[in-house]
């Protein structure tokens, strides 16, 4: 590697470090806000709940069609699906909360 | 005037039929092909020089790479490196789909449940395959949480199975619904521009803002879709 190239590389490394230092903190903060915005949170939990109910209803309809027991499996699986939907919402909310706590801890550690 | 839902119509461009199945090359297929071709060209051409000090285009690709690598590392862990190509492909494909959909006269394939659902289904099947390969029969334990009383099992297992099956569904609906809502909103407000004549400047201005907003949403939804497919993969690899 020639001397001028080495110099160029060194200058570039310095630049990267400078930009990194500048970008890291505020960028991360902004990004977190956009990810956990109210709309995003709402849609996420709503689809989670809907998913359980719709999949449950679908399974129930398929069983009814196959065994020709018209409403019974639909009723059973609709109930089970609703429970599964609530379970998914509960789990999602839990994991969101623990993630948020981890983030808070991380940023606290950085500031000290 | 055309309805705001007309943009989502699928039109066959090259009609094809094999054995009674309609497999026409549609506008949706055209834009999926475009997304694949453009993203491949973008990455290959940008990385052609592979210099130690990256130029502008190379930096963009490197930032994308590191971004996805970060997602994989955070949500799956070090053993997730094996699945990086898959995750990266999903991210780039969805991102290009969202971005191409914002161009005038284009078609947004990510607003269709069938297209997004297939992607989610691939991630879902990969989750099952990886889970079975990693844990063998123990994988079935996902559906019967340890420590649950024997009487509760007949109720718990169906609930767990439904909750497992619901994941790709909610993943699909979230992306498709977000893209559909954004594009309908754009069209409806664009309709006001025509109706109001000279007063249409106000909705026009508003529409410009929404386009900007939609670019953000498109990128964010691609990110979320990627993160969630990572989380599913991670669940298959780790214990609860």
mmCIF file of N, CA, C and O in Angstrom, chain B residues 112-208:
data_model
loop_
_atom_site.group_PDB
_atom_site.id
_atom_site.type_symbol
_atom_site.label_atom_id
_atom_site.label_comp_id
_atom_site.label_asym_id
_atom_site.label_seq_id
_atom_site.Cartn_x
_atom_site.Cartn_y
_atom_site.Cartn_z
ATOM 1 N N UNK B 112 -51.448 -6.919 -1.780
ATOM 2 C CA UNK B 112 -52.283 -8.092 -2.010
ATOM 3 C C UNK B 112 -51.955 -9.199 -1.024
ATOM 4 O O UNK B 112 -50.792 -9.571 -0.862
ATOM 5 N N UNK B 113 -52.995 -9.688 -0.372
ATOM 6 C CA UNK B 113 -52.794 -10.705 0.663
ATOM 7 C C UNK B 113 -52.150 -11.957 0.068
ATOM 8 O O UNK B 113 -51.325 -12.604 0.705
ATOM 9 N N UNK B 114 -52.491 -12.279 -1.193
ATOM 10 C CA UNK B 114 -51.941 -13.507 -1.773
ATOM 11 C C UNK B 114 -50.425 -13.425 -1.934
ATOM 12 O O UNK B 114 -49.713 -14.400 -1.673
ATOM 13 N N UNK B 115 -49.927 -12.254 -2.336
ATOM 14 C CA UNK B 115 -48.480 -12.114 -2.533
ATOM 15 C C UNK B 115 -47.747 -12.104 -1.199
ATOM 16 O O UNK B 115 -46.799 -12.866 -0.976
ATOM 17 N N UNK B 116 -48.213 -11.249 -0.277
ATOM 18 C CA UNK B 116 -47.550 -11.131 1.027
ATOM 19 C C UNK B 116 -47.725 -12.423 1.823
ATOM 20 O O UNK B 116 -46.811 -12.876 2.509
ATOM 21 N N UNK B 117 -48.930 -13.018 1.693
ATOM 22 C CA UNK B 117 -49.201 -14.251 2.425
ATOM 23 C C UNK B 117 -48.255 -15.366 2.028
ATOM 24 O O UNK B 117 -47.838 -16.160 2.868
ATOM 25 N N UNK B 118 -47.909 -15.424 0.731
ATOM 26 C CA UNK B 118 -46.970 -16.455 0.298
ATOM 27 C C UNK B 118 -45.606 -16.243 0.946
ATOM 28 O O UNK B 118 -44.971 -17.200 1.400
ATOM 29 N N UNK B 119 -45.174 -14.982 1.006
ATOM 30 C CA UNK B 119 -43.899 -14.684 1.678
ATOM 31 C C UNK B 119 -43.950 -15.122 3.141
ATOM 32 O O UNK B 119 -43.025 -15.772 3.641
ATOM 33 N N UNK B 120 -45.054 -14.756 3.809
ATOM 34 C CA UNK B 120 -45.193 -15.121 5.225
ATOM 35 C C UNK B 120 -45.223 -16.633 5.386
ATOM 36 O O UNK B 120 -44.672 -17.179 6.339
ATOM 37 N N UNK B 121 -45.867 -17.298 4.415
ATOM 38 C CA UNK B 121 -45.973 -18.752 4.478
ATOM 39 C C UNK B 121 -44.595 -19.402 4.326
ATOM 40 O O UNK B 121 -44.309 -20.410 4.991
ATOM 41 N N UNK B 122 -43.747 -18.819 3.477
ATOM 42 C CA UNK B 122 -42.396 -19.361 3.326
ATOM 43 C C UNK B 122 -41.648 -19.254 4.655
ATOM 44 O O UNK B 122 -41.016 -20.204 5.116
ATOM 45 N N UNK B 123 -41.762 -18.070 5.287
ATOM 46 C CA UNK B 123 -41.104 -17.883 6.584
ATOM 47 C C UNK B 123 -41.660 -18.867 7.613
ATOM 48 O O UNK B 123 -40.918 -19.434 8.415
ATOM 49 N N UNK B 124 -42.965 -19.071 7.547
ATOM 50 C CA UNK B 124 -43.651 -19.974 8.476
ATOM 51 C C UNK B 124 -43.170 -21.416 8.290
ATOM 52 O O UNK B 124 -42.835 -22.112 9.253
ATOM 53 N N UNK B 125 -43.086 -21.871 7.018
ATOM 54 C CA UNK B 125 -42.627 -23.236 6.744
ATOM 55 C C UNK B 125 -41.177 -23.414 7.166
ATOM 56 O O UNK B 125 -40.803 -24.446 7.726
ATOM 57 N N UNK B 126 -40.368 -22.370 6.909
ATOM 58 C CA UNK B 126 -38.963 -22.434 7.322
ATOM 59 C C UNK B 126 -38.869 -22.587 8.834
ATOM 60 O O UNK B 126 -38.068 -23.380 9.345
ATOM 61 N N UNK B 127 -39.727 -21.849 9.543
ATOM 62 C CA UNK B 127 -39.785 -21.938 11.004
ATOM 63 C C UNK B 127 -40.044 -23.385 11.432
ATOM 64 O O UNK B 127 -39.353 -23.937 12.288
ATOM 65 N N UNK B 128 -41.028 -24.044 10.771
ATOM 66 C CA UNK B 128 -41.356 -25.425 11.142
ATOM 67 C C UNK B 128 -40.184 -26.361 10.844
ATOM 68 O O UNK B 128 -39.785 -27.172 11.687
ATOM 69 N N UNK B 129 -39.612 -26.224 9.634
ATOM 70 C CA UNK B 129 -38.515 -27.109 9.236
ATOM 71 C C UNK B 129 -37.329 -26.951 10.185
ATOM 72 O O UNK B 129 -36.770 -27.938 10.684
ATOM 73 N N UNK B 130 -36.968 -25.693 10.460
ATOM 74 C CA UNK B 130 -35.833 -25.437 11.350
ATOM 75 C C UNK B 130 -36.114 -25.981 12.745
ATOM 76 O O UNK B 130 -35.264 -26.627 13.365
ATOM 77 N N UNK B 131 -37.355 -25.762 13.216
ATOM 78 C CA UNK B 131 -37.722 -26.228 14.553
ATOM 79 C C UNK B 131 -37.618 -27.735 14.668
ATOM 80 O O UNK B 131 -37.073 -28.262 15.638
ATOM 81 N N UNK B 132 -38.127 -28.458 13.650
ATOM 82 C CA UNK B 132 -38.086 -29.919 13.714
ATOM 83 C C UNK B 132 -36.658 -30.428 13.601
ATOM 84 O O UNK B 132 -36.260 -31.362 14.305
ATOM 85 N N UNK B 133 -35.866 -29.788 12.736
ATOM 86 C CA UNK B 133 -34.480 -30.234 12.587
ATOM 87 C C UNK B 133 -33.678 -30.004 13.857
ATOM 88 O O UNK B 133 -32.776 -30.762 14.199
ATOM 89 N N UNK B 134 -34.028 -28.918 14.556
ATOM 90 C CA UNK B 134 -33.258 -28.569 15.752
ATOM 91 C C UNK B 134 -33.669 -29.428 16.948
ATOM 92 O O UNK B 134 -32.836 -29.907 17.697
ATOM 93 N N UNK B 135 -34.991 -29.622 17.107
ATOM 94 C CA UNK B 135 -35.459 -30.258 18.333
ATOM 95 C C UNK B 135 -36.025 -31.656 18.133
ATOM 96 O O UNK B 135 -36.351 -32.322 19.106
ATOM 97 N N UNK B 136 -36.199 -32.087 16.885
ATOM 98 C CA UNK B 136 -36.781 -33.405 16.657
ATOM 99 C C UNK B 136 -38.211 -33.456 17.159
ATOM 100 O O UNK B 136 -38.968 -32.504 16.978
ATOM 101 N N UNK B 137 -38.567 -34.556 17.833
ATOM 102 C CA UNK B 137 -39.929 -34.691 18.352
ATOM 103 C C UNK B 137 -40.216 -33.665 19.428
ATOM 104 O O UNK B 137 -41.361 -33.342 19.701
ATOM 105 N N UNK B 138 -39.164 -33.188 20.072
ATOM 106 C CA UNK B 138 -39.341 -32.187 21.124
ATOM 107 C C UNK B 138 -39.996 -30.921 20.620
ATOM 108 O O UNK B 138 -40.515 -30.122 21.404
ATOM 109 N N UNK B 139 -39.987 -30.767 19.285
ATOM 110 C CA UNK B 139 -40.598 -29.567 18.713
ATOM 111 C C UNK B 139 -42.088 -29.514 19.039
ATOM 112 O O UNK B 139 -42.653 -28.448 19.223
ATOM 113 N N UNK B 140 -42.713 -30.691 19.117
ATOM 114 C CA UNK B 140 -44.142 -30.740 19.406
ATOM 115 C C UNK B 140 -44.451 -30.170 20.781
ATOM 116 O O UNK B 140 -45.589 -29.842 21.094
ATOM 117 N N UNK B 141 -43.424 -30.062 21.597
ATOM 118 C CA UNK B 141 -43.595 -29.507 22.931
ATOM 119 C C UNK B 141 -44.015 -28.047 22.877
ATOM 120 O O UNK B 141 -44.563 -27.508 23.844
ATOM 121 N N UNK B 142 -43.782 -27.388 21.714
ATOM 122 C CA UNK B 142 -44.213 -25.998 21.563
ATOM 123 C C UNK B 142 -45.695 -25.870 21.833
ATOM 124 O O UNK B 142 -46.175 -24.855 22.313
ATOM 125 N N UNK B 143 -46.450 -26.934 21.510
ATOM 126 C CA UNK B 143 -47.902 -26.855 21.612
ATOM 127 C C UNK B 143 -48.419 -27.280 22.985
ATOM 128 O O UNK B 143 -49.592 -27.150 23.268
ATOM 129 N N UNK B 144 -47.551 -27.854 23.806
ATOM 130 C CA UNK B 144 -47.964 -28.243 25.154
ATOM 131 C C UNK B 144 -46.940 -27.697 26.133
ATOM 132 O O UNK B 144 -45.951 -28.341 26.432
ATOM 133 N N UNK B 145 -47.178 -26.485 26.635
ATOM 134 C CA UNK B 145 -46.203 -25.850 27.524
ATOM 135 C C UNK B 145 -45.909 -26.735 28.717
ATOM 136 O O UNK B 145 -46.826 -27.345 29.282
ATOM 137 N N UNK B 146 -44.649 -26.830 29.081
ATOM 138 C CA UNK B 146 -44.281 -27.712 30.189
ATOM 139 C C UNK B 146 -44.901 -27.180 31.482
ATOM 140 O O UNK B 146 -45.018 -25.983 31.695
ATOM 141 N N UNK B 147 -45.293 -28.113 32.336
ATOM 142 C CA UNK B 147 -45.869 -27.717 33.619
ATOM 143 C C UNK B 147 -47.354 -27.510 33.565
ATOM 144 O O UNK B 147 -47.958 -27.144 34.559
ATOM 145 N N UNK B 148 -47.970 -27.738 32.395
ATOM 146 C CA UNK B 148 -49.423 -27.573 32.342
ATOM 147 C C UNK B 148 -50.088 -28.851 32.861
ATOM 148 O O UNK B 148 -49.638 -29.952 32.572
ATOM 149 N N UNK B 149 -51.165 -28.714 33.634
ATOM 150 C CA UNK B 149 -51.842 -29.889 34.183
ATOM 151 C C UNK B 149 -52.458 -30.750 33.080
ATOM 152 O O UNK B 149 -52.847 -30.234 32.036
ATOM 153 N N UNK B 150 -52.523 -32.046 33.328
ATOM 154 C CA UNK B 150 -52.949 -33.003 32.307
ATOM 155 C C UNK B 150 -54.378 -32.748 31.835
ATOM 156 O O UNK B 150 -54.705 -32.954 30.670
ATOM 157 N N UNK B 151 -55.228 -32.284 32.753
ATOM 158 C CA UNK B 151 -56.636 -32.059 32.381
ATOM 159 C C UNK B 151 -56.747 -30.909 31.391
ATOM 160 O O UNK B 151 -57.625 -30.906 30.538
ATOM 161 N N UNK B 152 -55.835 -29.946 31.500
ATOM 162 C CA UNK B 152 -55.949 -28.751 30.666
ATOM 163 C C UNK B 152 -55.441 -28.992 29.252
ATOM 164 O O UNK B 152 -55.708 -28.199 28.349
ATOM 165 N N UNK B 153 -54.714 -30.117 29.052
ATOM 166 C CA UNK B 153 -54.058 -30.330 27.753
ATOM 167 C C UNK B 153 -55.021 -30.330 26.565
ATOM 168 O O UNK B 153 -54.744 -29.672 25.562
ATOM 169 N N UNK B 154 -56.170 -31.026 26.632
ATOM 170 C CA UNK B 154 -57.070 -31.019 25.469
ATOM 171 C C UNK B 154 -57.525 -29.621 25.068
ATOM 172 O O UNK B 154 -57.859 -29.394 23.907
ATOM 173 N N UNK B 155 -57.576 -28.690 26.007
ATOM 174 C CA UNK B 155 -57.965 -27.322 25.665
ATOM 175 C C UNK B 155 -56.751 -26.517 25.238
ATOM 176 O O UNK B 155 -56.793 -25.740 24.281
ATOM 177 N N UNK B 156 -55.638 -26.725 25.955
ATOM 178 C CA UNK B 156 -54.444 -25.903 25.706
ATOM 179 C C UNK B 156 -53.846 -26.156 24.336
ATOM 180 O O UNK B 156 -53.454 -25.223 23.645
ATOM 181 N N UNK B 157 -53.789 -27.433 23.932
ATOM 182 C CA UNK B 157 -53.113 -27.751 22.680
ATOM 183 C C UNK B 157 -53.790 -27.091 21.465
ATOM 184 O O UNK B 157 -53.108 -26.446 20.677
ATOM 185 N N UNK B 158 -55.137 -27.196 21.315
ATOM 186 C CA UNK B 158 -55.753 -26.491 20.186
ATOM 187 C C UNK B 158 -55.514 -24.988 20.234
ATOM 188 O O UNK B 158 -55.260 -24.361 19.201
ATOM 189 N N UNK B 159 -55.551 -24.422 21.437
ATOM 190 C CA UNK B 159 -55.330 -22.980 21.551
ATOM 191 C C UNK B 159 -53.925 -22.630 21.072
ATOM 192 O O UNK B 159 -53.721 -21.691 20.292
ATOM 193 N N UNK B 160 -52.938 -23.423 21.512
ATOM 194 C CA UNK B 160 -51.563 -23.149 21.109
ATOM 195 C C UNK B 160 -51.386 -23.322 19.602
ATOM 196 O O UNK B 160 -50.663 -22.577 18.949
ATOM 197 N N UNK B 161 -52.055 -24.341 19.036
ATOM 198 C CA UNK B 161 -51.932 -24.570 17.594
ATOM 199 C C UNK B 161 -52.536 -23.399 16.822
ATOM 200 O O UNK B 161 -51.931 -22.886 15.878
ATOM 201 N N UNK B 162 -53.711 -22.931 17.255
ATOM 202 C CA UNK B 162 -54.333 -21.787 16.578
ATOM 203 C C UNK B 162 -53.445 -20.558 16.715
ATOM 204 O O UNK B 162 -53.227 -19.816 15.753
ATOM 205 N N UNK B 163 -52.909 -20.354 17.911
ATOM 206 C CA UNK B 163 -52.057 -19.188 18.128
ATOM 207 C C UNK B 163 -50.818 -19.259 17.247
ATOM 208 O O UNK B 163 -50.329 -18.250 16.751
ATOM 209 N N UNK B 164 -50.331 -20.488 17.005
ATOM 210 C CA UNK B 164 -49.161 -20.686 16.133
ATOM 211 C C UNK B 164 -49.525 -20.401 14.678
ATOM 212 O O UNK B 164 -48.782 -19.738 13.952
ATOM 213 N N UNK B 165 -50.700 -20.889 14.263
ATOM 214 C CA UNK B 165 -51.128 -20.692 12.873
ATOM 215 C C UNK B 165 -51.498 -19.240 12.595
ATOM 216 O O UNK B 165 -51.446 -18.789 11.448
ATOM 217 N N UNK B 166 -51.888 -18.513 13.651
ATOM 218 C CA UNK B 166 -52.351 -17.138 13.450
ATOM 219 C C UNK B 166 -51.203 -16.193 13.137
ATOM 220 O O UNK B 166 -51.418 -15.112 12.600
ATOM 221 N N UNK B 167 -49.968 -16.631 13.468
ATOM 222 C CA UNK B 167 -48.838 -15.704 13.305
ATOM 223 C C UNK B 167 -48.614 -15.256 11.859
ATOM 224 O O UNK B 167 -48.533 -14.059 11.605
ATOM 225 N N UNK B 168 -48.503 -16.198 10.895
ATOM 226 C CA UNK B 168 -48.313 -15.725 9.514
ATOM 227 C C UNK B 168 -49.496 -14.897 9.030
ATOM 228 O O UNK B 168 -49.320 -13.970 8.245
ATOM 229 N N UNK B 169 -50.693 -15.205 9.552
ATOM 230 C CA UNK B 169 -51.869 -14.445 9.163
ATOM 231 C C UNK B 169 -51.747 -12.987 9.584
ATOM 232 O O UNK B 169 -51.937 -12.066 8.792
ATOM 233 N N UNK B 170 -51.400 -12.773 10.858
ATOM 234 C CA UNK B 170 -51.315 -11.390 11.332
ATOM 235 C C UNK B 170 -50.156 -10.659 10.657
ATOM 236 O O UNK B 170 -50.246 -9.466 10.371
ATOM 237 N N UNK B 171 -49.087 -11.404 10.361
ATOM 238 C CA UNK B 171 -47.945 -10.814 9.653
ATOM 239 C C UNK B 171 -48.386 -10.300 8.290
ATOM 240 O O UNK B 171 -48.072 -9.183 7.880
ATOM 241 N N UNK B 172 -49.171 -11.127 7.586
ATOM 242 C CA UNK B 172 -49.652 -10.772 6.255
ATOM 243 C C UNK B 172 -50.583 -9.574 6.298
ATOM 244 O O UNK B 172 -50.399 -8.603 5.567
ATOM 245 N N UNK B 173 -51.582 -9.679 7.184
ATOM 246 C CA UNK B 173 -52.612 -8.638 7.214
ATOM 247 C C UNK B 173 -51.985 -7.285 7.533
ATOM 248 O O UNK B 173 -52.352 -6.268 6.964
ATOM 249 N N UNK B 174 -51.011 -7.287 8.429
ATOM 250 C CA UNK B 174 -50.419 -6.019 8.829
ATOM 251 C C UNK B 174 -49.786 -5.303 7.645
ATOM 252 O O UNK B 174 -50.025 -4.118 7.425
ATOM 253 N N UNK B 175 -48.973 -6.018 6.889
ATOM 254 C CA UNK B 175 -48.297 -5.388 5.743
ATOM 255 C C UNK B 175 -49.298 -5.004 4.666
ATOM 256 O O UNK B 175 -49.317 -3.861 4.194
ATOM 257 N N UNK B 176 -50.171 -5.945 4.292
ATOM 258 C CA UNK B 176 -51.115 -5.680 3.199
ATOM 259 C C UNK B 176 -52.059 -4.537 3.569
ATOM 260 O O UNK B 176 -52.322 -3.651 2.757
ATOM 261 N N UNK B 177 -52.558 -4.535 4.817
ATOM 262 C CA UNK B 177 -53.496 -3.495 5.230
ATOM 263 C C UNK B 177 -52.830 -2.131 5.219
ATOM 264 O O UNK B 177 -53.398 -1.152 4.733
ATOM 265 N N UNK B 178 -51.604 -2.068 5.708
ATOM 266 C CA UNK B 178 -50.910 -0.783 5.722
ATOM 267 C C UNK B 178 -50.724 -0.229 4.319
ATOM 268 O O UNK B 178 -50.927 0.955 4.079
ATOM 269 N N UNK B 179 -50.322 -1.091 3.379
ATOM 270 C CA UNK B 179 -50.097 -0.616 2.015
ATOM 271 C C UNK B 179 -51.413 -0.226 1.359
ATOM 272 O O UNK B 179 -51.504 0.805 0.701
ATOM 273 N N UNK B 180 -52.462 -1.018 1.568
ATOM 274 C CA UNK B 180 -53.762 -0.721 0.950
ATOM 275 C C UNK B 180 -54.305 0.609 1.460
ATOM 276 O O UNK B 180 -54.715 1.468 0.668
ATOM 277 N N UNK B 181 -54.281 0.782 2.783
ATOM 278 C CA UNK B 181 -54.810 2.009 3.366
ATOM 279 C C UNK B 181 -54.104 3.232 2.806
ATOM 280 O O UNK B 181 -54.733 4.204 2.393
ATOM 281 N N UNK B 182 -52.780 3.168 2.737
ATOM 282 C CA UNK B 182 -52.006 4.305 2.239
ATOM 283 C C UNK B 182 -52.377 4.660 0.809
ATOM 284 O O UNK B 182 -52.578 5.827 0.481
ATOM 285 N N UNK B 183 -52.489 3.632 -0.044
ATOM 286 C CA UNK B 183 -52.750 3.911 -1.452
ATOM 287 C C UNK B 183 -54.179 4.395 -1.685
ATOM 288 O O UNK B 183 -54.414 5.234 -2.545
ATOM 289 N N UNK B 184 -55.133 3.870 -0.904
ATOM 290 C CA UNK B 184 -56.511 4.347 -1.043
ATOM 291 C C UNK B 184 -56.585 5.814 -0.635
ATOM 292 O O UNK B 184 -57.194 6.642 -1.308
ATOM 293 N N UNK B 185 -55.902 6.141 0.463
ATOM 294 C CA UNK B 185 -55.906 7.518 0.944
ATOM 295 C C UNK B 185 -55.334 8.463 -0.122
ATOM 296 O O UNK B 185 -55.904 9.520 -0.410
ATOM 297 N N UNK B 186 -54.231 8.044 -0.733
ATOM 298 C CA UNK B 186 -53.617 8.852 -1.791
ATOM 299 C C UNK B 186 -54.614 9.113 -2.915
ATOM 300 O O UNK B 186 -54.782 10.248 -3.371
ATOM 301 N N UNK B 187 -55.298 8.054 -3.356
ATOM 302 C CA UNK B 187 -56.217 8.176 -4.486
ATOM 303 C C UNK B 187 -57.414 9.043 -4.139
ATOM 304 O O UNK B 187 -57.861 9.863 -4.942
ATOM 305 N N UNK B 188 -57.955 8.869 -2.927
ATOM 306 C CA UNK B 188 -59.138 9.633 -2.538
ATOM 307 C C UNK B 188 -58.814 11.124 -2.507
ATOM 308 O O UNK B 188 -59.556 11.956 -3.041
ATOM 309 N N UNK B 189 -57.663 11.447 -1.932
ATOM 310 C CA UNK B 189 -57.308 12.865 -1.847
ATOM 311 C C UNK B 189 -56.955 13.417 -3.218
ATOM 312 O O UNK B 189 -57.263 14.565 -3.548
ATOM 313 N N UNK B 190 -56.369 12.584 -4.066
ATOM 314 C CA UNK B 190 -56.099 13.004 -5.442
ATOM 315 C C UNK B 190 -57.417 13.279 -6.163
ATOM 316 O O UNK B 190 -57.497 14.175 -7.004
ATOM 317 N N UNK B 191 -58.468 12.537 -5.811
ATOM 318 C CA UNK B 191 -59.783 12.786 -6.387
ATOM 319 C C UNK B 191 -60.297 14.173 -6.012
ATOM 320 O O UNK B 191 -60.877 14.874 -6.835
ATOM 321 N N UNK B 192 -60.051 14.608 -4.768
ATOM 322 C CA UNK B 192 -60.461 15.946 -4.345
ATOM 323 C C UNK B 192 -59.787 17.024 -5.182
ATOM 324 O O UNK B 192 -60.372 18.055 -5.472
ATOM 325 N N UNK B 193 -58.528 16.779 -5.563
ATOM 326 C CA UNK B 193 -57.798 17.773 -6.349
ATOM 327 C C UNK B 193 -58.562 18.056 -7.637
ATOM 328 O O UNK B 193 -58.750 19.210 -8.036
ATOM 329 N N UNK B 194 -59.042 16.988 -8.289
ATOM 330 C CA UNK B 194 -59.764 17.152 -9.547
ATOM 331 C C UNK B 194 -61.101 17.854 -9.313
ATOM 332 O O UNK B 194 -61.488 18.760 -10.043
ATOM 333 N N UNK B 195 -61.810 17.455 -8.244
ATOM 334 C CA UNK B 195 -63.154 17.965 -7.989
ATOM 335 C C UNK B 195 -63.149 19.457 -7.652
ATOM 336 O O UNK B 195 -64.037 20.188 -8.046
ATOM 337 N N UNK B 196 -62.160 19.893 -6.892
ATOM 338 C CA UNK B 196 -62.196 21.248 -6.357
ATOM 339 C C UNK B 196 -61.672 22.296 -7.328
ATOM 340 O O UNK B 196 -61.764 23.487 -7.048
ATOM 341 N N UNK B 197 -61.118 21.881 -8.467
ATOM 342 C CA UNK B 197 -60.610 22.850 -9.419
ATOM 343 C C UNK B 197 -59.469 23.659 -8.841
ATOM 344 O O UNK B 197 -58.483 23.089 -8.371
ATOM 345 N N UNK B 198 -59.639 25.002 -8.808
ATOM 346 C CA UNK B 198 -58.528 25.858 -8.370
ATOM 347 C C UNK B 198 -58.262 25.673 -6.888
ATOM 348 O O UNK B 198 -57.131 25.776 -6.424
ATOM 349 N N UNK B 199 -59.309 25.359 -6.125
ATOM 350 C CA UNK B 199 -59.117 25.117 -4.692
ATOM 351 C C UNK B 199 -58.407 23.807 -4.418
ATOM 352 O O UNK B 199 -58.122 23.480 -3.276
ATOM 353 N N UNK B 200 -58.125 23.065 -5.492
ATOM 354 C CA UNK B 200 -57.497 21.760 -5.336
ATOM 355 C C UNK B 200 -56.047 21.830 -4.930
ATOM 356 O O UNK B 200 -55.414 20.805 -4.691
ATOM 357 N N UNK B 201 -55.523 23.050 -4.851
ATOM 358 C CA UNK B 201 -54.108 23.192 -4.467
ATOM 359 C C UNK B 201 -53.879 22.644 -3.065
ATOM 360 O O UNK B 201 -52.866 22.012 -2.787
ATOM 361 N N UNK B 202 -54.878 22.876 -2.206
ATOM 362 C CA UNK B 202 -54.731 22.440 -0.814
ATOM 363 C C UNK B 202 -54.596 20.916 -0.715
ATOM 364 O O UNK B 202 -53.624 20.418 -0.142
ATOM 365 N N UNK B 203 -55.560 20.140 -1.304
ATOM 366 C CA UNK B 203 -55.376 18.676 -1.249
ATOM 367 C C UNK B 203 -54.141 18.206 -2.010
ATOM 368 O O UNK B 203 -53.550 17.199 -1.631
ATOM 369 N N UNK B 204 -53.748 18.947 -3.039
ATOM 370 C CA UNK B 204 -52.542 18.573 -3.782
ATOM 371 C C UNK B 204 -51.327 18.628 -2.856
ATOM 372 O O UNK B 204 -50.507 17.717 -2.802
ATOM 373 N N UNK B 205 -51.272 19.719 -2.089
ATOM 374 C CA UNK B 205 -50.191 19.893 -1.120
ATOM 375 C C UNK B 205 -50.225 18.755 -0.096
ATOM 376 O O UNK B 205 -49.201 18.153 0.243
ATOM 377 N N UNK B 206 -51.436 18.448 0.336
ATOM 378 C CA UNK B 206 -51.617 17.389 1.318
ATOM 379 C C UNK B 206 -51.167 16.038 0.760
ATOM 380 O O UNK B 206 -50.529 15.247 1.440
ATOM 381 N N UNK B 207 -51.501 15.822 -0.533
ATOM 382 C CA UNK B 207 -51.127 14.570 -1.189
ATOM 383 C C UNK B 207 -49.608 14.410 -1.243
ATOM 384 O O UNK B 207 -49.079 13.320 -1.057
ATOM 385 N N UNK B 208 -48.928 15.534 -1.510
ATOM 386 C CA UNK B 208 -47.460 15.490 -1.552
ATOM 387 C C UNK B 208 -46.914 15.029 -0.208
ATOM 388 O O UNK B 208 -46.000 14.203 -0.137
#
